[in-house]
Short mmCIF file of C-alpha atoms in Angstrom, two decimals:
data_model
loop_
_atom_site.label_atom_id
_atom_site.label_comp_id
_atom_site.label_asym_id
_atom_site.label_seq_id
_atom_site.Cartn_x
_atom_site.Cartn_y
_atom_site.Cartn_z
CA MET A 1494 -35.23 22.71 -35.39
CA GLU A 1495 -31.77 22.40 -33.77
CA ARG A 1496 -29.55 20.29 -35.95
CA PHE A 1497 -26.34 18.37 -34.96
CA VAL A 1498 -23.22 16.50 -36.24
CA LEU A 1499 -22.59 13.50 -33.90
CA PHE A 1500 -18.75 12.91 -34.02
CA PRO A 1501 -17.97 9.85 -32.13
CA GLY A 1502 -14.33 8.78 -31.74
CA ARG A 1503 -11.39 8.86 -29.09
CA HIS A 1504 -9.97 12.31 -30.42
CA HIS A 1505 -6.70 11.85 -28.87
CA LEU A 1506 -5.32 14.16 -31.80
CA LEU A 1507 -7.28 16.82 -34.10
CA THR A 1508 -6.24 17.31 -37.60
CA ARG A 1509 -6.38 20.10 -40.25
CA PHE A 1510 -8.48 17.90 -42.55
CA GLN A 1511 -11.09 17.55 -39.62
CA ALA A 1512 -11.42 21.31 -39.46
CA GLY A 1513 -12.16 22.02 -43.08
CA TYR A 1514 -14.41 19.01 -43.16
CA LEU A 1515 -16.39 20.03 -40.09
CA ARG A 1516 -16.59 23.55 -41.15
CA GLU A 1517 -18.23 22.60 -44.47
CA LEU A 1518 -20.43 19.80 -42.71
CA ALA A 1519 -21.66 22.23 -39.99
CA ALA A 1520 -21.94 25.30 -42.14
CA PRO A 1521 -25.18 27.34 -41.91
CA THR A 1522 -27.81 26.57 -44.47
CA ASP A 1523 -31.49 27.79 -44.90
CA GLU A 1524 -32.23 25.48 -42.03
CA GLY A 1525 -29.61 26.94 -39.84
CA GLY A 1526 -26.03 25.63 -38.82
CA ARG A 1527 -25.24 22.43 -37.06
CA THR A 1528 -23.94 22.12 -33.65
CA VAL A 1529 -21.08 19.37 -33.24
CA VAL A 1530 -21.45 16.98 -30.59
CA TRP A 1531 -18.10 15.11 -29.89
CA ALA A 1532 -18.71 11.88 -28.33
CA VAL A 1533 -15.28 11.14 -26.73
CA THR A 1534 -14.95 7.47 -26.36
CA SER A 1535 -12.69 5.72 -23.82
CA ALA A 1536 -13.19 8.92 -21.73
CA ASN A 1537 -11.99 7.16 -18.55
CA HIS A 1538 -8.82 5.58 -20.01
CA GLN A 1539 -5.52 7.25 -20.05
CA ASN A 1540 -1.73 6.39 -20.50
CA THR A 1541 -2.51 3.26 -22.41
CA LYS A 1542 -1.28 2.46 -26.02
CA ARG A 1543 -5.03 2.57 -27.12
CA ASN A 1544 -5.80 5.70 -25.30
CA PRO A 1545 -2.48 7.80 -24.44
CA VAL A 1546 -4.08 10.99 -23.72
CA GLY A 1547 -6.70 11.69 -20.96
CA TYR A 1548 -9.89 13.03 -21.48
CA ASP A 1549 -9.49 16.44 -19.82
CA ARG A 1550 -6.68 17.18 -22.49
CA ARG A 1551 -8.60 15.74 -25.24
CA GLN A 1552 -11.50 18.11 -24.33
CA ALA A 1553 -9.29 21.16 -23.98
CA ALA A 1554 -8.12 20.49 -27.52
CA ILE A 1555 -11.53 20.08 -28.83
CA GLU A 1556 -12.78 23.28 -27.26
CA ARG A 1557 -9.81 25.30 -28.44
CA PHE A 1558 -10.45 23.81 -31.93
CA SER A 1559 -14.03 24.86 -31.93
CA VAL A 1560 -13.28 28.46 -31.03
CA GLN A 1561 -10.64 28.55 -33.69
CA GLU A 1562 -12.82 27.11 -36.27
CA GLY A 1563 -15.93 29.16 -35.40
CA LEU A 1564 -17.86 25.83 -34.57
CA ARG A 1565 -20.26 25.51 -31.96
CA SER A 1566 -19.56 22.25 -30.10
CA LEU A 1567 -20.76 20.17 -27.07
CA VAL A 1568 -18.30 17.60 -25.78
CA VAL A 1569 -19.65 14.52 -23.94
CA PRO A 1570 -17.60 11.91 -22.28
CA VAL A 1571 -18.31 8.27 -23.23
CA PHE A 1572 -16.99 5.61 -20.82
CA ASP A 1573 -15.38 2.37 -22.35
CA THR A 1574 -17.45 -0.54 -22.42
CA ALA A 1575 -16.73 -4.00 -23.46
CA HIS A 1576 -17.18 -4.77 -27.41
CA THR A 1577 -20.66 -4.90 -28.26
CA ASP A 1578 -22.88 -4.55 -31.54
CA ARG A 1579 -24.83 -1.98 -29.71
CA PHE A 1580 -22.00 0.64 -29.44
CA ALA A 1581 -23.95 3.31 -31.36
CA GLU A 1582 -26.98 2.85 -29.21
CA VAL A 1583 -24.54 3.18 -25.88
CA THR A 1584 -22.93 6.34 -27.29
CA LEU A 1585 -26.36 7.83 -27.94
CA LYS A 1586 -27.65 7.11 -24.45
CA SER A 1587 -24.53 8.73 -23.09
CA VAL A 1588 -24.99 11.95 -25.00
CA GLU A 1589 -28.71 11.82 -23.97
CA SER A 1590 -27.64 11.57 -20.30
CA VAL A 1591 -25.07 14.31 -20.52
CA LEU A 1592 -27.11 16.78 -22.74
CA GLY A 1593 -30.59 16.00 -21.73
CA ARG A 1594 -31.58 15.46 -25.04
CA THR A 1595 -32.01 12.58 -27.70
CA LEU A 1596 -30.35 12.87 -31.24
CA THR A 1597 -32.40 11.30 -33.67
CA PRO A 1598 -31.84 10.55 -37.62
CA HIS A 1599 -34.27 13.71 -38.33
CA ASP A 1600 -31.92 16.22 -36.82
CA THR A 1601 -28.43 14.59 -36.72
CA VAL A 1602 -25.84 13.24 -39.12
CA VAL A 1603 -23.06 11.26 -37.95
CA ALA A 1604 -19.52 11.81 -38.94
CA CYS A 1605 -17.60 8.66 -38.74
CA SER A 1606 -14.56 7.30 -40.88
CA THR A 1607 -14.66 3.79 -39.49
CA PRO A 1608 -16.89 1.72 -41.63
CA GLU A 1609 -17.91 -1.04 -39.17
CA VAL A 1610 -18.94 1.93 -36.51
CA ALA A 1611 -20.88 3.90 -39.21
CA ALA A 1612 -22.63 0.80 -40.13
CA MET A 1613 -24.12 0.52 -36.74
CA TYR A 1614 -25.46 4.12 -36.88
CA ALA A 1615 -26.85 3.57 -40.31
CA GLY A 1616 -28.72 0.71 -38.96
CA LEU A 1617 -30.45 3.02 -36.57
CA GLY A 1618 -31.48 5.22 -39.69
CA PHE A 1619 -28.71 7.92 -39.49
CA ALA A 1620 -27.18 9.65 -42.49
CA ILE A 1621 -23.41 8.93 -42.44
CA ALA A 1622 -20.67 11.51 -43.54
CA GLY A 1623 -17.70 9.64 -44.06
CA VAL A 1624 -15.06 12.19 -43.20
CA GLU A 1625 -11.63 10.72 -44.31
CA ALA A 1626 -13.29 7.60 -45.77
CA GLU A 1627 -14.93 9.86 -48.41
CA LEU A 1628 -11.60 10.48 -50.22
CA ASP A 1629 -9.58 8.02 -52.45
CA PRO A 1630 -6.62 7.78 -51.47
CA VAL A 1631 -7.74 7.92 -47.64
CA PRO A 1632 -5.71 10.75 -46.03
CA ASP A 1633 -3.92 10.32 -42.89
CA ARG A 1634 -6.68 9.64 -40.03
CA PRO A 1635 -5.95 11.24 -36.69
CA TRP A 1636 -4.44 7.76 -35.29
CA ASP A 1637 -2.23 7.63 -38.24
CA VAL A 1638 -0.76 11.25 -37.40
CA LEU A 1639 -0.49 9.96 -33.59
CA LEU A 1640 1.55 6.93 -34.69
CA ARG A 1641 3.44 9.42 -36.92
CA LEU A 1642 4.35 11.44 -33.75
CA ALA A 1643 5.08 8.34 -31.82
CA ALA A 1644 7.57 7.30 -34.61
CA GLY A 1645 9.58 10.53 -34.57
CA ASP A 1646 8.03 11.80 -37.73
CA PRO A 1647 7.86 15.46 -37.78
CA VAL A 1648 5.35 15.56 -40.68
CA TRP A 1649 2.85 15.01 -37.78
CA ARG A 1650 2.84 18.75 -37.01
CA ASP A 1651 2.01 19.63 -40.46
CA LEU A 1652 -1.12 17.35 -40.50
CA ALA A 1653 -2.27 18.01 -36.91
CA HIS A 1654 -4.65 21.19 -36.07
CA PRO A 1655 -3.03 24.07 -34.34
CA ALA A 1656 -5.25 23.46 -31.25
CA THR A 1657 -3.97 19.86 -30.63
CA LEU A 1658 -0.26 21.26 -31.29
CA ASP A 1659 -0.97 23.92 -28.61
CA VAL A 1660 -2.10 21.66 -25.86
CA PHE A 1661 0.21 18.92 -26.91
CA ASP A 1662 3.27 21.43 -26.49
CA ARG A 1663 1.97 23.18 -23.41
CA TYR A 1664 1.48 19.82 -21.52
CA ARG A 1665 4.35 18.08 -23.19
CA LEU A 1666 1.87 15.31 -24.48
CA GLY A 1667 4.13 14.56 -27.35
CA GLU A 1668 6.79 12.88 -25.05
CA GLN A 1669 3.99 10.91 -23.02
CA VAL A 1670 2.26 9.59 -26.27
CA ALA A 1671 5.60 8.33 -27.73
CA GLN A 1672 6.61 6.71 -24.45
CA VAL A 1673 3.48 4.88 -23.91
CA VAL A 1674 2.93 3.87 -27.68
CA ASN A 1675 6.34 2.58 -28.01
CA ASP A 1676 6.22 0.85 -24.71
CA PRO A 1677 7.48 -2.65 -25.43
CA VAL A 1678 5.99 -4.19 -22.27
CA VAL A 1679 2.71 -2.60 -21.43
CA GLY A 1680 -0.37 -3.76 -23.64
CA GLU A 1681 -3.08 -1.83 -25.23
CA GLU A 1682 -5.25 -1.61 -22.10
CA GLY A 1683 -2.47 -0.54 -19.95
CA GLY A 1684 -1.46 -3.84 -18.14
CA LEU A 1685 1.26 -6.24 -18.49
CA THR A 1686 -0.90 -9.05 -20.02
CA THR A 1687 -4.22 -9.47 -21.40
CA THR A 1688 -4.79 -12.78 -19.56
CA ARG A 1689 -4.52 -11.48 -15.96
CA ASP A 1690 -7.76 -11.35 -13.79
CA TYR A 1691 -6.95 -8.08 -12.02
CA ARG A 1692 -9.82 -8.56 -9.51
CA THR A 1693 -8.08 -11.63 -8.40
CA TYR A 1694 -4.64 -9.88 -7.97
CA ALA A 1695 -6.30 -7.03 -6.06
CA GLU A 1696 -7.60 -9.54 -3.70
CA ALA A 1697 -4.57 -11.18 -3.04
CA PHE A 1698 -2.72 -7.97 -2.56
CA GLU A 1699 -5.25 -6.92 0.20
CA ALA A 1700 -4.87 -10.29 1.77
CA SER A 1701 -1.16 -10.02 2.06
CA ALA A 1702 -0.85 -6.30 2.76
CA GLU A 1703 -0.50 -6.41 6.45
CA ARG A 1704 2.12 -9.19 6.13
CA LYS A 1705 4.22 -7.10 3.64
CA TRP A 1706 4.05 -3.98 5.83
CA ASP A 1707 5.04 -5.77 9.15
CA LEU A 1708 8.12 -7.20 7.00
CA VAL A 1709 9.54 -3.74 6.05
CA ARG A 1710 8.12 -0.92 8.44
CA ARG A 1711 11.08 -0.70 10.54
CA HIS A 1712 13.22 -0.14 7.64
CA VAL A 1713 11.26 2.76 6.16
CA ARG A 1714 12.84 6.37 6.14
CA PRO A 1715 10.20 9.25 6.60
CA GLY A 1716 10.02 11.82 3.72
CA ARG A 1717 8.93 11.00 0.17
CA ILE A 1718 7.70 7.32 0.12
CA VAL A 1719 7.34 5.46 -3.05
CA ASP A 1720 5.53 2.32 -3.58
CA VAL A 1721 6.34 1.02 -7.20
CA GLY A 1722 3.84 -1.27 -8.38
CA CYS A 1723 1.55 -0.31 -5.34
CA GLY A 1724 -1.60 -2.40 -6.80
CA ALA A 1725 -4.74 -1.08 -5.23
CA GLY A 1726 -2.78 0.87 -2.60
CA ALA A 1727 -3.20 -1.34 0.20
CA VAL A 1728 0.29 -1.14 1.43
CA LEU A 1729 0.31 2.70 1.35
CA ALA A 1730 -3.16 2.65 3.38
CA LEU A 1731 -1.19 0.84 6.32
CA ALA A 1732 1.81 3.34 6.01
CA ASP A 1733 -1.01 6.11 6.02
CA ARG A 1734 -1.72 4.90 9.68
CA GLU A 1735 1.82 5.06 10.85
CA PRO A 1736 1.92 8.25 13.28
CA ALA A 1737 5.85 8.53 12.38
CA LEU A 1738 5.01 8.98 8.80
CA ARG A 1739 2.12 11.53 9.23
CA GLU A 1740 4.38 14.16 7.64
CA SER A 1741 5.52 12.01 4.62
CA ASP A 1742 4.35 12.12 1.08
CA LEU A 1743 2.90 8.72 0.11
CA ILE A 1744 3.19 8.02 -3.48
CA GLY A 1745 1.88 4.94 -5.56
CA VAL A 1746 3.13 3.91 -9.10
CA GLU A 1747 1.03 1.48 -10.82
CA VAL A 1748 1.29 0.22 -14.38
CA ALA A 1749 -1.98 -1.77 -14.68
CA ARG A 1750 -4.71 0.81 -15.54
CA HIS A 1751 -7.44 -1.30 -13.51
CA LEU A 1752 -5.43 -1.17 -10.26
CA PHE A 1753 -4.52 2.45 -10.83
CA GLU A 1754 -8.06 3.52 -11.07
CA GLU A 1755 -8.96 1.51 -7.92
CA CYS A 1756 -6.14 3.56 -6.17
CA VAL A 1757 -7.82 6.86 -7.18
CA HIS A 1758 -11.11 5.60 -6.36
CA ARG A 1759 -10.08 4.67 -2.89
CA LYS A 1760 -8.40 8.16 -2.30
CA ALA A 1761 -11.67 9.68 -3.41
CA GLN A 1762 -13.55 7.59 -0.85
CA GLY A 1763 -11.46 8.67 2.07
CA TRP A 1764 -9.11 5.64 2.48
CA PHE A 1765 -6.30 7.95 3.43
CA THR A 1766 -6.06 10.63 6.04
CA ASN A 1767 -2.84 12.08 4.92
CA PRO A 1768 -3.58 14.83 2.46
CA ASN A 1769 -0.27 14.08 0.51
CA VAL A 1770 -1.20 10.81 -1.21
CA TYR A 1771 -0.61 10.61 -4.90
CA PHE A 1772 -0.95 8.10 -7.55
CA TYR A 1773 0.65 7.87 -11.03
CA CYS A 1774 -0.26 5.44 -14.01
CA ARG A 1775 3.34 4.83 -15.16
CA ASN A 1776 5.60 2.10 -16.52
CA VAL A 1777 8.94 2.66 -14.47
CA LEU A 1778 10.68 0.99 -17.37
CA GLY A 1779 9.75 3.87 -19.65
CA GLY A 1780 12.07 6.34 -17.95
CA ALA A 1781 12.40 8.24 -14.88
CA VAL A 1782 9.54 9.02 -12.83
CA PHE A 1783 10.91 11.01 -10.17
CA ALA A 1784 13.82 13.55 -10.14
CA PRO A 1785 17.32 12.48 -9.03
CA ARG A 1786 17.88 12.31 -5.24
CA SER A 1787 14.44 13.05 -4.43
CA VAL A 1788 12.89 9.79 -2.90
CA ASP A 1789 13.84 8.82 0.71
CA THR A 1790 12.05 5.17 0.52
CA THR A 1791 11.13 3.13 -2.47
CA LEU A 1792 9.19 0.09 -1.64
CA THR A 1793 8.89 -2.81 -4.20
CA PHE A 1794 6.56 -5.87 -3.58
CA ALA A 1795 6.40 -8.82 -5.96
CA LEU A 1796 7.68 -6.65 -8.73
CA THR A 1797 11.16 -7.38 -9.68
CA HIS A 1798 10.33 -10.66 -10.91
CA GLU A 1799 7.82 -8.94 -13.43
CA ILE A 1800 10.42 -6.49 -14.56
CA TRP A 1801 12.78 -9.58 -15.14
CA SER A 1802 10.06 -11.57 -16.83
CA TYR A 1803 8.41 -8.92 -19.35
CA GLY A 1804 11.62 -6.95 -19.94
CA GLN A 1805 14.88 -8.23 -21.08
CA ARG A 1806 15.79 -9.88 -17.79
CA MET A 1807 19.10 -8.65 -16.46
CA ASP A 1808 19.29 -5.73 -18.62
CA SER A 1809 15.86 -4.34 -17.57
CA LEU A 1810 16.42 -5.16 -13.91
CA ARG A 1811 19.72 -3.32 -13.83
CA ARG A 1812 17.93 -0.20 -15.55
CA PHE A 1813 15.38 -0.49 -12.86
CA ALA A 1814 17.83 -0.78 -10.25
CA GLN A 1815 19.78 2.21 -11.45
CA ALA A 1816 16.61 4.31 -11.86
CA ILE A 1817 15.93 3.69 -8.21
CA TYR A 1818 19.44 4.41 -7.06
CA ASP A 1819 19.35 7.57 -9.14
CA HIS A 1820 15.95 9.00 -7.73
CA THR A 1821 17.26 7.90 -4.07
CA VAL A 1822 18.60 10.59 -1.73
CA PRO A 1823 21.86 10.04 -0.05
CA GLY A 1824 21.03 7.98 2.75
CA GLY A 1825 17.77 6.73 1.31
CA VAL A 1826 16.53 3.10 1.20
CA TRP A 1827 15.12 0.74 -1.50
CA ILE A 1828 13.14 -2.10 0.34
CA ASN A 1829 12.36 -5.16 -2.13
CA SER A 1830 10.28 -8.05 -1.19
CA ASP A 1831 9.59 -10.69 -4.03
CA VAL A 1832 9.77 -14.21 -4.81
CA SER A 1833 13.43 -15.65 -5.39
CA GLY A 1834 15.33 -18.52 -6.86
CA PRO A 1835 16.87 -21.08 -4.40
CA ASP A 1836 20.42 -20.86 -3.63
CA ASN A 1837 22.37 -23.25 -5.89
CA ARG A 1838 19.49 -23.27 -8.49
CA ASP A 1839 21.51 -25.36 -11.15
CA LEU A 1840 21.77 -28.39 -8.80
CA ARG A 1841 20.27 -31.31 -10.44
CA VAL A 1842 17.71 -33.13 -8.09
CA ARG A 1843 15.02 -35.61 -8.34
CA LEU A 1844 11.46 -34.40 -8.00
CA ALA A 1845 8.85 -36.80 -7.21
CA LEU A 1846 5.06 -35.52 -7.94
CA GLN A 1847 1.61 -36.86 -6.98
CA GLY A 1848 -0.10 -38.77 -9.81
CA ALA A 1849 0.99 -39.76 -13.37
CA ALA A 1850 2.27 -38.03 -16.38
CA GLY A 1851 -0.48 -37.11 -18.82
CA GLY A 1852 -1.08 -38.10 -22.24
CA PRO A 1853 -1.03 -35.51 -25.25
CA LEU A 1854 -1.48 -32.06 -24.15
CA ALA A 1855 -4.73 -30.24 -24.81
CA ASP A 1856 -4.95 -27.47 -27.08
CA LEU A 1857 -5.81 -24.19 -24.88
CA ASP A 1858 -6.19 -21.88 -27.78
CA GLY A 1859 -9.63 -20.24 -27.97
CA LEU A 1860 -10.41 -21.30 -24.27
CA THR A 1861 -11.71 -18.74 -21.75
CA ARG A 1862 -9.79 -18.10 -18.78
CA GLU A 1863 -12.34 -20.14 -16.64
CA GLU A 1864 -12.15 -23.05 -19.05
CA ILE A 1865 -8.37 -23.25 -18.79
CA ALA A 1866 -8.50 -22.88 -15.08
CA ALA A 1867 -10.83 -25.74 -15.00
CA HIS A 1868 -8.63 -27.80 -17.26
CA VAL A 1869 -5.57 -27.23 -15.11
CA GLU A 1870 -7.21 -27.93 -11.87
CA GLY A 1871 -8.25 -31.30 -13.13
CA LEU A 1872 -4.64 -32.48 -13.66
CA PRO A 1873 -2.85 -34.21 -11.21
CA THR A 1874 0.45 -32.69 -10.10
CA ARG A 1875 2.90 -34.74 -12.58
CA ALA A 1876 0.68 -33.89 -15.43
CA ARG A 1877 0.62 -30.28 -14.51
CA LEU A 1878 4.24 -30.15 -14.78
CA ASP A 1879 4.02 -31.20 -18.55
CA ARG A 1880 1.25 -28.72 -18.92
CA PHE A 1881 3.45 -26.09 -17.39
CA ALA A 1882 6.59 -26.93 -19.31
CA ALA A 1883 4.61 -26.51 -22.64
CA ASP A 1884 3.12 -23.10 -21.64
CA PHE A 1885 6.01 -21.45 -19.63
CA HIS A 1886 7.68 -18.74 -21.74
CA PHE A 1887 11.12 -19.74 -20.55
CA PRO A 1888 12.98 -23.11 -20.76
CA LEU A 1889 12.14 -25.80 -18.27
CA PRO A 1890 13.89 -28.82 -19.31
CA PHE A 1891 13.54 -32.16 -17.46
CA ASP A 1892 13.80 -35.93 -17.87
CA ALA A 1893 11.34 -38.36 -16.76
CA ARG A 1894 12.82 -41.49 -14.83
CA PRO A 1895 11.71 -44.98 -14.98
CA ASP A 1896 10.43 -44.89 -11.17
CA GLY A 1897 8.22 -41.72 -11.87
CA THR A 1898 10.35 -39.05 -10.58
CA VAL A 1899 11.94 -36.42 -12.94
CA ASP A 1900 15.51 -35.40 -13.03
CA ILE A 1901 15.60 -31.56 -13.03
CA ALA A 1902 17.47 -28.33 -11.98
CA LEU A 1903 16.41 -27.35 -8.60
CA GLY A 1904 15.53 -23.75 -9.82
CA ASP A 1905 13.52 -25.32 -12.51
CA ALA A 1906 11.63 -27.62 -9.82
CA MET A 1907 10.83 -24.58 -7.69
CA GLU A 1908 9.71 -22.59 -10.62
CA PHE A 1909 6.97 -25.17 -11.38
CA LEU A 1910 6.17 -25.82 -7.71
CA THR A 1911 5.65 -22.02 -7.15
CA HIS A 1912 3.66 -21.65 -10.00
CA LYS A 1913 1.21 -24.70 -10.24
CA ASP A 1914 -1.34 -23.23 -7.84
CA TYR A 1915 -2.40 -20.54 -9.87
CA PRO A 1916 -4.92 -21.90 -12.42
CA ASP A 1917 -7.21 -18.80 -12.41
CA ASN A 1918 -4.35 -16.97 -14.08
CA TRP A 1919 -2.51 -19.71 -15.57
CA LEU A 1920 -1.36 -18.21 -18.90
CA SER A 1921 -0.55 -15.04 -17.21
CA GLU A 1922 1.67 -16.40 -14.53
CA ALA A 1923 3.44 -18.68 -17.57
CA HIS A 1924 4.86 -15.40 -18.61
CA GLU A 1925 6.65 -14.86 -15.26
CA GLN A 1926 9.81 -16.23 -14.01
CA PHE A 1927 10.08 -16.59 -10.30
CA CYS A 1928 13.49 -18.03 -9.89
CA GLY A 1929 15.66 -15.92 -12.35
CA LEU A 1930 17.96 -14.66 -9.47
CA GLU A 1931 19.17 -16.20 -6.21
CA PHE A 1932 20.12 -13.98 -3.17
CA ALA A 1933 23.94 -13.95 -4.15
CA ASP A 1934 22.71 -12.50 -7.54
CA TRP A 1935 20.77 -9.79 -6.05
CA LYS A 1936 23.58 -8.83 -3.68
CA ALA A 1937 25.79 -8.53 -6.52
CA LEU A 1938 23.41 -6.59 -8.72
CA LEU A 1939 22.71 -4.00 -5.85
CA THR A 1940 26.45 -3.57 -5.06
CA ASP A 1941 27.31 -3.08 -8.66
CA VAL A 1942 24.70 -0.45 -9.00
CA GLY A 1943 26.07 1.53 -6.06
CA PHE A 1944 23.92 0.56 -3.11
CA GLU A 1945 25.01 -0.74 0.28
CA VAL A 1946 23.16 -4.18 1.19
CA ASP A 1947 21.89 -3.77 4.61
CA ALA A 1948 22.48 -6.68 6.99
CA ALA A 1949 18.73 -7.03 7.47
CA SER A 1950 18.76 -8.41 3.94
CA HIS A 1951 18.21 -12.28 3.67
CA SER A 1952 16.54 -14.92 1.69
CA TRP A 1953 13.62 -16.86 3.47
CA ARG A 1954 11.21 -19.75 3.04
CA ASN A 1955 7.55 -19.52 3.19
CA ASP A 1956 6.59 -22.26 5.42
CA TRP A 1957 2.70 -21.90 4.62
CA ILE A 1958 3.45 -22.36 0.97
CA VAL A 1959 5.60 -25.66 1.87
CA GLU A 1960 3.09 -27.04 4.37
CA HIS A 1961 -0.01 -26.38 2.23
CA ARG A 1962 1.22 -26.58 -1.48
CA LEU A 1963 4.57 -28.26 -1.92
CA ALA A 1964 4.86 -31.16 0.89
CA PRO A 1965 1.39 -32.76 0.15
CA VAL A 1966 2.02 -33.21 -3.45
CA ALA A 1967 5.97 -33.36 -3.83
CA ALA A 1968 9.24 -34.16 -2.47
CA LEU A 1969 12.84 -33.44 -3.49
CA SER A 1970 15.82 -35.88 -3.28
CA ASP A 1971 19.44 -35.63 -4.60
CA GLN A 1972 20.65 -37.89 -7.24
CA ASP A 1973 21.19 -40.69 -4.72
CA GLY A 1974 17.68 -40.51 -3.43
CA THR A 1975 18.56 -38.71 -0.18
CA PRO A 1976 15.81 -36.33 0.59
CA LEU A 1977 16.41 -32.57 0.52
CA PRO A 1978 14.88 -29.87 2.62
CA TRP A 1979 12.62 -27.23 0.81
CA PRO A 1980 14.74 -24.36 -0.27
CA ASP A 1981 14.28 -20.64 0.27
CA THR A 1982 11.38 -19.11 -1.89
CA HIS A 1983 11.52 -15.32 -1.19
CA VAL A 1984 13.93 -12.59 -0.60
CA LEU A 1985 14.19 -9.28 1.42
CA LEU A 1986 16.44 -6.79 0.20
CA VAL A 1987 17.21 -3.55 2.06
CA ALA A 1988 19.55 -1.51 0.03
CA ARG A 1989 20.80 2.09 0.87
CA ARG A 1990 22.37 4.71 -1.03
CA PRO A 1991 25.52 5.81 0.68
CA LEU A 1992 25.49 9.28 2.53
CA ASN A 1993 28.48 10.23 0.29
CA THR A 1994 27.16 9.66 -3.27
#
């Protein structure tokens, strides 16, 4: 009877301790040796804090490890699943689907150092080998060693197995792991926030792609065209249809793993006719993505306000602008379309809103996204202002007036009014400041970095938003009660790197 060691885990890094332990556990006996079945979990994830190393590199290290240690191994990818008490059963079924055989308690021992996971297998009748958990004190587990790497502790090289060192050194994975693990912006699953519904965002990107492309297409310079924050790739798909760009490279950069995976899927499904379409899952704030003077056109849509909001405001935005300037060829262009603060955003105004102020604010802790959306949707506009001011991650001061209006800065008024209609992603949107910069601030920043601001750059007002979302429930006036027009809500910036730089 063939016997096995089932070794489930993410296996981003292999250790010298694991080598000695598995050699002993799988060693030949009177009944023969054991084949090690490496069930590599989260095999469809990479470039996230929880899973910084791709499955292909993990498999390469495992195969090299097995050869060096004289182990007979089989490597099985296990795709990530939502948290479940049936994780052990899901993993066993994945192994069965790949290997064509069922592992049972009669022929398999499970090697697992995580007590909660080990208990699941024990509940199915499997014998458990505790690996690191068998010792007291417990030695560094692989994840502990990987965190040493990310922290710059050279001891990690003494603890890691030579197979891991070889793969990490050849593919420069150490730099990638340190960058991803230490990223102050991106969460464990490779997104900006855990409260975001990426399905909703992908649908919104699709709906607005043609409008965005029509806005910028005449400013695009052929060559290497990069869409930073490309979403699900909808704008690049439109660029792909442009005859004038058929010889260009079309490159998408997306930090959110969910959206990046959709880009890769669409490319595989034949969305693009241009063979030179590439996608990268990267956080552009983590360091340079492209070589200096290598990109002809950079596109950013609805991205820069996120860099401002999730980073360190102007410091992060300046670093981002500098990075784009550095990778732009002389004569190249950065085209940025985003929400924007109104001119004179500190002006004190009176804001009249539909409905009355609410009572005590409800506690949103523990509510699902759907429950939060239902709660917000049930609030009149005036009460929704109180809710937003409490949830917003930036100061939003205002004074209630006896006549029911509020005294507020123009920029803060527009901050609320442009956020209020996103109940489906309420807490996610509350992380983002739309009105941090006005048009004059943008021009000053771009000029300071070294760009020339093209005359085509301008701020503009989205009249659809005014007609459908603002005017029906709100009105602006000055301190004397004189009605004010709705200000600009967006900005288009066309910034060129001078030819002589």
